[in-house]
PDB file of C-alpha atoms and ligand atoms in Angstrom:
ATOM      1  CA  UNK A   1      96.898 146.165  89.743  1.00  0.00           C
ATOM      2  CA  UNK A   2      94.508 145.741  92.558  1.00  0.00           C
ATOM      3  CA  UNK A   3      95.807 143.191  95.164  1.00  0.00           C
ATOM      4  CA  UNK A   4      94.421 139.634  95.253  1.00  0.00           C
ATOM      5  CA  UNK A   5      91.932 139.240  98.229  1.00  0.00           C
ATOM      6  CA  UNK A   6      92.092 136.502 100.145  1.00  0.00           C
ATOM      7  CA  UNK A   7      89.985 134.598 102.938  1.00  0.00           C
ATOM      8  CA  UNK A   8      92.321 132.514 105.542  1.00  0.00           C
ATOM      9  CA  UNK A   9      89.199 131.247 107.852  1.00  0.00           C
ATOM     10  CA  UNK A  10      89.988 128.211 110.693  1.00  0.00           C
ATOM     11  CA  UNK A  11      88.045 126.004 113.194  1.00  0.00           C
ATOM     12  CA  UNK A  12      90.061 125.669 116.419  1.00  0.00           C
ATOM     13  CA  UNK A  13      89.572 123.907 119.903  1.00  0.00           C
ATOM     14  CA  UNK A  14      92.394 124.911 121.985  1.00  0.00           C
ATOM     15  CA  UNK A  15      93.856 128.001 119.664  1.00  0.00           C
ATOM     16  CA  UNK A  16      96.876 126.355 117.850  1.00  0.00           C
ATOM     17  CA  UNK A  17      95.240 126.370 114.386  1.00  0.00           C
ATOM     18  CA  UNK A  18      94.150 129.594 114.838  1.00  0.00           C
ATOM     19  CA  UNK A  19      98.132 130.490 115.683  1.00  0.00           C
ATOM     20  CA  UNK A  20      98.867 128.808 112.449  1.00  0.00           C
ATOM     21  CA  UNK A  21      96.352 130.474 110.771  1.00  0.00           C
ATOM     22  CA  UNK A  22      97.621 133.848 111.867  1.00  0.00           C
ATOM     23  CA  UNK A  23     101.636 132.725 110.940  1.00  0.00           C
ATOM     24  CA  UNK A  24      99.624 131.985 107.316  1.00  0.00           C
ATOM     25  CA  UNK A  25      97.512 135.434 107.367  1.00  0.00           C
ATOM     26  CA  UNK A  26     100.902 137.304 108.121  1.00  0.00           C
ATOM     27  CA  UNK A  27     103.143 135.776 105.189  1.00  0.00           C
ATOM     28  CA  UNK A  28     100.076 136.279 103.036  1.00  0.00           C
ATOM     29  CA  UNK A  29     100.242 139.915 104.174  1.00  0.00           C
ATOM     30  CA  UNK A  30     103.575 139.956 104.147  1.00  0.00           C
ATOM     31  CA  UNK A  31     103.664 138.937 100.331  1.00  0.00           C
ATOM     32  CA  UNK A  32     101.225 141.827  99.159  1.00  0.00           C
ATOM     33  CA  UNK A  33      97.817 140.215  99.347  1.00  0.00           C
ATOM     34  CA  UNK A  34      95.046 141.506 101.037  1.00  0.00           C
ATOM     35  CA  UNK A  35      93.449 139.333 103.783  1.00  0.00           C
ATOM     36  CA  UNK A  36      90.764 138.859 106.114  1.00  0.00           C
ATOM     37  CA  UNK A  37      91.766 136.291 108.945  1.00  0.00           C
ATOM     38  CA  UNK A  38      88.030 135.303 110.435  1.00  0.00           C
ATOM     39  CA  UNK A  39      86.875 132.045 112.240  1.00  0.00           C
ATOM     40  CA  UNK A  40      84.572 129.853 109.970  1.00  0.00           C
ATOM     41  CA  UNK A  41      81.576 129.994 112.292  1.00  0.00           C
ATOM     42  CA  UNK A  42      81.847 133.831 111.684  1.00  0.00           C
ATOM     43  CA  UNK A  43      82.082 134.220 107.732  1.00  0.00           C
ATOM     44  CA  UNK A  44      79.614 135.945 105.770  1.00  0.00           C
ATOM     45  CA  UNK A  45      79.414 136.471 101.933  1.00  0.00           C
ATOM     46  CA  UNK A  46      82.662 134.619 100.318  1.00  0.00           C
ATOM     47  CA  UNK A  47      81.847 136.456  96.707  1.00  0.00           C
ATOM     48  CA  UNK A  48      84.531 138.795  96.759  1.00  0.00           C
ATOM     49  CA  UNK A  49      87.473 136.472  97.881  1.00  0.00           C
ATOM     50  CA  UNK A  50      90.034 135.450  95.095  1.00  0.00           C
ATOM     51  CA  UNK A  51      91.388 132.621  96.949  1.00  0.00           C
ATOM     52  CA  UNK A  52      90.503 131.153 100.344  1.00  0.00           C
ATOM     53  CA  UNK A  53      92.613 128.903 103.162  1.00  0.00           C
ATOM     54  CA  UNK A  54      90.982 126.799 105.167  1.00  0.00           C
ATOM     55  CA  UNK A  55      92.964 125.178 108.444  1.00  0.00           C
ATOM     56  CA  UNK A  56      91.650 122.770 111.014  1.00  0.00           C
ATOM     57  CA  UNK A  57      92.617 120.554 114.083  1.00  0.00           C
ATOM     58  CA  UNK A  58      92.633 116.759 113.315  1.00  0.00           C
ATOM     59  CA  UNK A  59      90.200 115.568 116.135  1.00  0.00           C
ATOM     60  CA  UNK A  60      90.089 111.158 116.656  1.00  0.00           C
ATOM     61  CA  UNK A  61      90.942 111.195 112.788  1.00  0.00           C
ATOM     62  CA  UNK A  62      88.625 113.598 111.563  1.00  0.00           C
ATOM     63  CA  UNK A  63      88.439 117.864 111.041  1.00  0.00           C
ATOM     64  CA  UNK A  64      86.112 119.796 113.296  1.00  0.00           C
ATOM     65  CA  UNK A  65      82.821 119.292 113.008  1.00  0.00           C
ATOM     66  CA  UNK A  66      82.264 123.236 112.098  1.00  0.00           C
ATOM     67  CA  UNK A  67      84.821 123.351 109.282  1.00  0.00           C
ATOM     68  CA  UNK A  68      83.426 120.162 107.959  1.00  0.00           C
ATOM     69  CA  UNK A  69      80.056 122.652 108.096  1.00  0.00           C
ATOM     70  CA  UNK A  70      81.351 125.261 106.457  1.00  0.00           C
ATOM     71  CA  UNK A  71      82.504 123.367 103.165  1.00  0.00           C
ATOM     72  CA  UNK A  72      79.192 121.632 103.412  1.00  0.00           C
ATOM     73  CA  UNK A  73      77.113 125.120 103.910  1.00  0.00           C
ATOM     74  CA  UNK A  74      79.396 127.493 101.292  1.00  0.00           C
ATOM     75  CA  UNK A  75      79.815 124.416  98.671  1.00  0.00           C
ATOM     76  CA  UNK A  76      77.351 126.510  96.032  1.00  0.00           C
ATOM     77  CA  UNK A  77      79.278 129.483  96.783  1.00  0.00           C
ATOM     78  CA  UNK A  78      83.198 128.035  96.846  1.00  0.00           C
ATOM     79  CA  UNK A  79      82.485 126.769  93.104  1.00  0.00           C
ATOM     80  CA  UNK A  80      85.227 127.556  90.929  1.00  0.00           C
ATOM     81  CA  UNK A  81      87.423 129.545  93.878  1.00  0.00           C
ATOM     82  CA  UNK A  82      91.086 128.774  95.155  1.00  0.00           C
ATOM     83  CA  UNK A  83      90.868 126.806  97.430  1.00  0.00           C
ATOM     84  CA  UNK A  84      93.906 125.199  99.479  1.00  0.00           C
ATOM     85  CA  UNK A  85      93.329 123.358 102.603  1.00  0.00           C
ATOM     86  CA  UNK A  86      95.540 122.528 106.126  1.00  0.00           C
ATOM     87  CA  UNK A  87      95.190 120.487 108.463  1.00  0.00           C
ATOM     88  CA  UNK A  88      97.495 120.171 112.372  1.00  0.00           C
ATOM     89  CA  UNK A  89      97.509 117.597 114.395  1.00  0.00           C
ATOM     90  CA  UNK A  90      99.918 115.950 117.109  1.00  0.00           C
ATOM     91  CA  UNK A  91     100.512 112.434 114.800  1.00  0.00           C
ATOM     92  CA  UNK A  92     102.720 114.715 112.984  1.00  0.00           C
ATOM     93  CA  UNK A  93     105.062 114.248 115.937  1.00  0.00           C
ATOM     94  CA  UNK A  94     106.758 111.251 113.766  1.00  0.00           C
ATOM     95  CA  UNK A  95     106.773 112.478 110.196  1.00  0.00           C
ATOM     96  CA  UNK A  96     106.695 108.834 108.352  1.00  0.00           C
ATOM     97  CA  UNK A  97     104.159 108.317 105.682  1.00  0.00           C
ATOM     98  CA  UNK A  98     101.319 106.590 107.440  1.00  0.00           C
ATOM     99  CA  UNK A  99     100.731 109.487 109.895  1.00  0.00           C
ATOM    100  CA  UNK A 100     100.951 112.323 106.821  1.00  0.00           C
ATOM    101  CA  UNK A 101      98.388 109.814 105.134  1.00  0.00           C
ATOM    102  CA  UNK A 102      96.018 109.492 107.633  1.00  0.00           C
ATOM    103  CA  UNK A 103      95.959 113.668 107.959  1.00  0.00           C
ATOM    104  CA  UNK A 104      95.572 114.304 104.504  1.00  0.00           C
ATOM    105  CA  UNK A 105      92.787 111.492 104.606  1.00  0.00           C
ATOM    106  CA  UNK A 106      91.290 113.808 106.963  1.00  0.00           C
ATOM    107  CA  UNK A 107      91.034 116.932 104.498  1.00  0.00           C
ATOM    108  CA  UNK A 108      90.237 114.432 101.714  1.00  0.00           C
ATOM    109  CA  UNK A 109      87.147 114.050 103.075  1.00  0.00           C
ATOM    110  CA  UNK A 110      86.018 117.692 101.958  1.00  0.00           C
ATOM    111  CA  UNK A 111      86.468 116.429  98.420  1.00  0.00           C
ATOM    112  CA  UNK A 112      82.788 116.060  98.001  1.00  0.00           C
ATOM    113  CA  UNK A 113      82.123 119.411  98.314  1.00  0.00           C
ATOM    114  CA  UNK A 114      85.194 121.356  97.366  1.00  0.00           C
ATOM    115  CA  UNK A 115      87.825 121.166  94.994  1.00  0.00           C
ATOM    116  CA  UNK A 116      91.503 121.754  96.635  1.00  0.00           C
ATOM    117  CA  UNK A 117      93.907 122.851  94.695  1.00  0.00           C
ATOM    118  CA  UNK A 118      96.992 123.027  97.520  1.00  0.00           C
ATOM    119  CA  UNK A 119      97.103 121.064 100.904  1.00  0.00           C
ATOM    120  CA  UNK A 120      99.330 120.352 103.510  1.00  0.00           C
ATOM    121  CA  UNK A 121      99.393 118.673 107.388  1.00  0.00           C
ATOM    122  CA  UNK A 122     101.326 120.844 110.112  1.00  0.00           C
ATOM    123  CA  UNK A 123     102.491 119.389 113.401  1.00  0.00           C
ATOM    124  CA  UNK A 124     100.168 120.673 116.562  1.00  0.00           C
ATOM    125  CA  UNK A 125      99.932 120.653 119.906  1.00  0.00           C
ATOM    126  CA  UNK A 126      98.985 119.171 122.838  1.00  0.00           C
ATOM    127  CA  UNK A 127      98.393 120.433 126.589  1.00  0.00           C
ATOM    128  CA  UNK A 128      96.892 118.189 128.889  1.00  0.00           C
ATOM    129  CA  UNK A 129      96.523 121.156 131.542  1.00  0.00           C
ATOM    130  CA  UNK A 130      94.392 122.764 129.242  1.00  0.00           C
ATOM    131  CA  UNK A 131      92.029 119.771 127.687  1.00  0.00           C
ATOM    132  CA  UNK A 132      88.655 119.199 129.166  1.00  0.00           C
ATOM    133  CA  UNK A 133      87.211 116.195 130.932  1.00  0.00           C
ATOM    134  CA  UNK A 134      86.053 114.071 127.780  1.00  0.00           C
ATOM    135  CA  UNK A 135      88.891 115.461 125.792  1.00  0.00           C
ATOM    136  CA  UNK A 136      91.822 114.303 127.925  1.00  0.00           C
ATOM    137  CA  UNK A 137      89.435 110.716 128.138  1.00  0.00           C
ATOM    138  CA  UNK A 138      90.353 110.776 124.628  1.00  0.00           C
ATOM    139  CA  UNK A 139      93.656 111.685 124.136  1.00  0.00           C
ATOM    140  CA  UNK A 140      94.442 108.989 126.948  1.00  0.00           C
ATOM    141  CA  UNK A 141      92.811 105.988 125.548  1.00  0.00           C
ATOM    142  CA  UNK A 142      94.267 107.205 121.916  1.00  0.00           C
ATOM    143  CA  UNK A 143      97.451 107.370 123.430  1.00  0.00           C
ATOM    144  CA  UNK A 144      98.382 110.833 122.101  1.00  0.00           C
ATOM    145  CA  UNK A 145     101.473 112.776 122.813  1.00  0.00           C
ATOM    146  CA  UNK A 146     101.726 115.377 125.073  1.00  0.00           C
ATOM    147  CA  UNK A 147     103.796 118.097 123.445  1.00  0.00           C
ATOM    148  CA  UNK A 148     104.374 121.200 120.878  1.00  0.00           C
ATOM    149  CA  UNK A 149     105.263 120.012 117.326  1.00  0.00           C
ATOM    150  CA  UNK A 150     104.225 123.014 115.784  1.00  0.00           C
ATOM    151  CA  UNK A 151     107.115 123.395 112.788  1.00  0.00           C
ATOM    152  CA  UNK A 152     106.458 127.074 111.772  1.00  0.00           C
ATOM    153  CA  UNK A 153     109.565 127.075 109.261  1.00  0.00           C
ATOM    154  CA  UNK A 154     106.968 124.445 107.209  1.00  0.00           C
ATOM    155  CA  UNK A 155     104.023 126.651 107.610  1.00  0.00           C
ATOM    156  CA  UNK A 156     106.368 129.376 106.415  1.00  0.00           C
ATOM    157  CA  UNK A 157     107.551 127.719 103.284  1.00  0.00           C
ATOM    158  CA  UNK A 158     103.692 126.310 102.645  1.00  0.00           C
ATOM    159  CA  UNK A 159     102.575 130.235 103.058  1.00  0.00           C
ATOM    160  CA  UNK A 160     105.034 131.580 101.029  1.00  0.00           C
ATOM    161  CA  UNK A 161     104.659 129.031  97.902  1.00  0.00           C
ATOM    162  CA  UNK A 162     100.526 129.187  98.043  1.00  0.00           C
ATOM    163  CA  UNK A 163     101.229 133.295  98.112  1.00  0.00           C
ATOM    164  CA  UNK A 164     102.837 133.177  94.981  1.00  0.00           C
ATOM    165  CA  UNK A 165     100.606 131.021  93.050  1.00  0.00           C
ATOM    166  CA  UNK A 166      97.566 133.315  94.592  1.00  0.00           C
ATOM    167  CA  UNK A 167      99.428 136.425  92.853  1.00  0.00           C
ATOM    168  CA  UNK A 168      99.792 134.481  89.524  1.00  0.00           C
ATOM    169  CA  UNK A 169      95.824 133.816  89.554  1.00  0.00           C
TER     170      UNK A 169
HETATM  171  C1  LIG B   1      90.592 114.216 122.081  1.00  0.00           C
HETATM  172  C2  LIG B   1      91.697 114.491 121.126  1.00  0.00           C
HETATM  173  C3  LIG B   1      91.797 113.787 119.928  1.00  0.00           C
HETATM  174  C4  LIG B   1      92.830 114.053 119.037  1.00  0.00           C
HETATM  175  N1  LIG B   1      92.911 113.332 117.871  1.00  0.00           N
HETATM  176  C5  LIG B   1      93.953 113.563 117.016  1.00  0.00           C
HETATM  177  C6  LIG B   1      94.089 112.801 115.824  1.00  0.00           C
HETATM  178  O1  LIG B   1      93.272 111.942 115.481  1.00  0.00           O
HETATM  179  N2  LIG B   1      95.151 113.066 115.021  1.00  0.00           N
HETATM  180  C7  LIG B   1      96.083 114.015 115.339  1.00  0.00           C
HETATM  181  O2  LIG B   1      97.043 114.194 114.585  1.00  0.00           O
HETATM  182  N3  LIG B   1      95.957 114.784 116.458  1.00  0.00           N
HETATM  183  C8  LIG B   1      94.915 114.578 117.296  1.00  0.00           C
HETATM  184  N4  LIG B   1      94.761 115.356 118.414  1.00  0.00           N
HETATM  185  C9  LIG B   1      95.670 116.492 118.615  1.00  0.00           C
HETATM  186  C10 LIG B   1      95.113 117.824 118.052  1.00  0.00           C
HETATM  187  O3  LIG B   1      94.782 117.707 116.712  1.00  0.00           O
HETATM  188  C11 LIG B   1      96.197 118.897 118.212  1.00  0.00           C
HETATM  189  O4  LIG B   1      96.413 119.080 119.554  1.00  0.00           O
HETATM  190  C12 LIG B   1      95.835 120.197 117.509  1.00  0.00           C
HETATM  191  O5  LIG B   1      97.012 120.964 117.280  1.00  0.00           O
HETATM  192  C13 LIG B   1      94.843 121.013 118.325  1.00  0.00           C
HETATM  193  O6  LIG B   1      94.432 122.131 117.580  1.00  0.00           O
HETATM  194  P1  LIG B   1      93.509 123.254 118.207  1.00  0.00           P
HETATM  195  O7  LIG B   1      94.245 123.805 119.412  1.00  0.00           O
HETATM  196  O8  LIG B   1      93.397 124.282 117.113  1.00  0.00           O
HETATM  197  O9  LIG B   1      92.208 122.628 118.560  1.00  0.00           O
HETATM  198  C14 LIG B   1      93.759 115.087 119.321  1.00  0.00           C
HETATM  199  C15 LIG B   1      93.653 115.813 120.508  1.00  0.00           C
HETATM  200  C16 LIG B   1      92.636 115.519 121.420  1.00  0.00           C
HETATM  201  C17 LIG B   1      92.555 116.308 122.694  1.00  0.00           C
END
């Protein structure tokens, strides 16, 4: 039987959802599937893809504006695909239910032009050192945490559950 093919496509400002993308991409790998790990700005035709992940940064509340785009743009063309969503952000650093709400709020939003059949909310990080002017305005007055909360063992577990209802499609 020909191996499932699979899309794992991110938005990133700063590179940690790509990282989590990648941990994804290799567990997918990893599990027998065959993947193409690409940035959303840079996907093409989405025809052949069995099932496709699509990870973003939670930005003052919302996904980037780019893979907000590229549900809007491919909607015709993710009809009736696989299609599980993540989202990272630093709230995670507390894992109580009104900062896991507000994340998944975040992917809800795609709901009007996708359906999502698995999603889940990943801790992320935070460098000040690295954020630019307006950015670190932002993360100031919003009073977010400096800090890595990345929790790869959940990105793990998420990977390795979605791989195995990918291989059942
Ligand atoms: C200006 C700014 C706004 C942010 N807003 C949120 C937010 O609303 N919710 C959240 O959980 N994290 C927020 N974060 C944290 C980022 O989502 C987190 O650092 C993420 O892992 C960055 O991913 P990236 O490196 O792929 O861009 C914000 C960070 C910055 C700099």
């Amino acid at each position: 039987m020909c191996a499932k093919k699979v899309l794992v496509t991110y938005a990133t400002k700063y590179g940690t959802t790509e990282e989590i993308a990648g941990q994804i991409a290799q567990i997918l790998v990893d599990s027998g599937l065959d993947i193409d790990l690409i940035p959303v700005m840079e996907v093409g035709k989405v025809d052949d893809y069995d099932a496709i992940i699509i990870g973003s940064p939670v930005y003052m509340g919302k996904i980037l504006v780019e893979a907000r785009e590229f549900c809007k743009q491919y909607k015709p063309y993710l009809e009736g695909k696989w299609i599980a969503f993540f989202v990272d952000g630093v709230s995670l650093c507390k894992k109580d239910e009104k900062s896991l709400k507000s994340m998944f709020s975040a992917i809800d939003d795609m709901l009007l032009y996708i359906l999502i059949e698995e999603k889940a909310a990943f801790g992320g990080k935070l460098n000040f050192g690295v954020l630019s002017e307006s950015d670190m305005q932002i993360a100031t007055m919003a009073g977010a945490p400096e800090g890595d909360f990345s929790t790869p063992e959940e990105v793990r577990a998420w990977a390795t559950d979605i791989a195995q209802k990918i291989t059942e499609l």
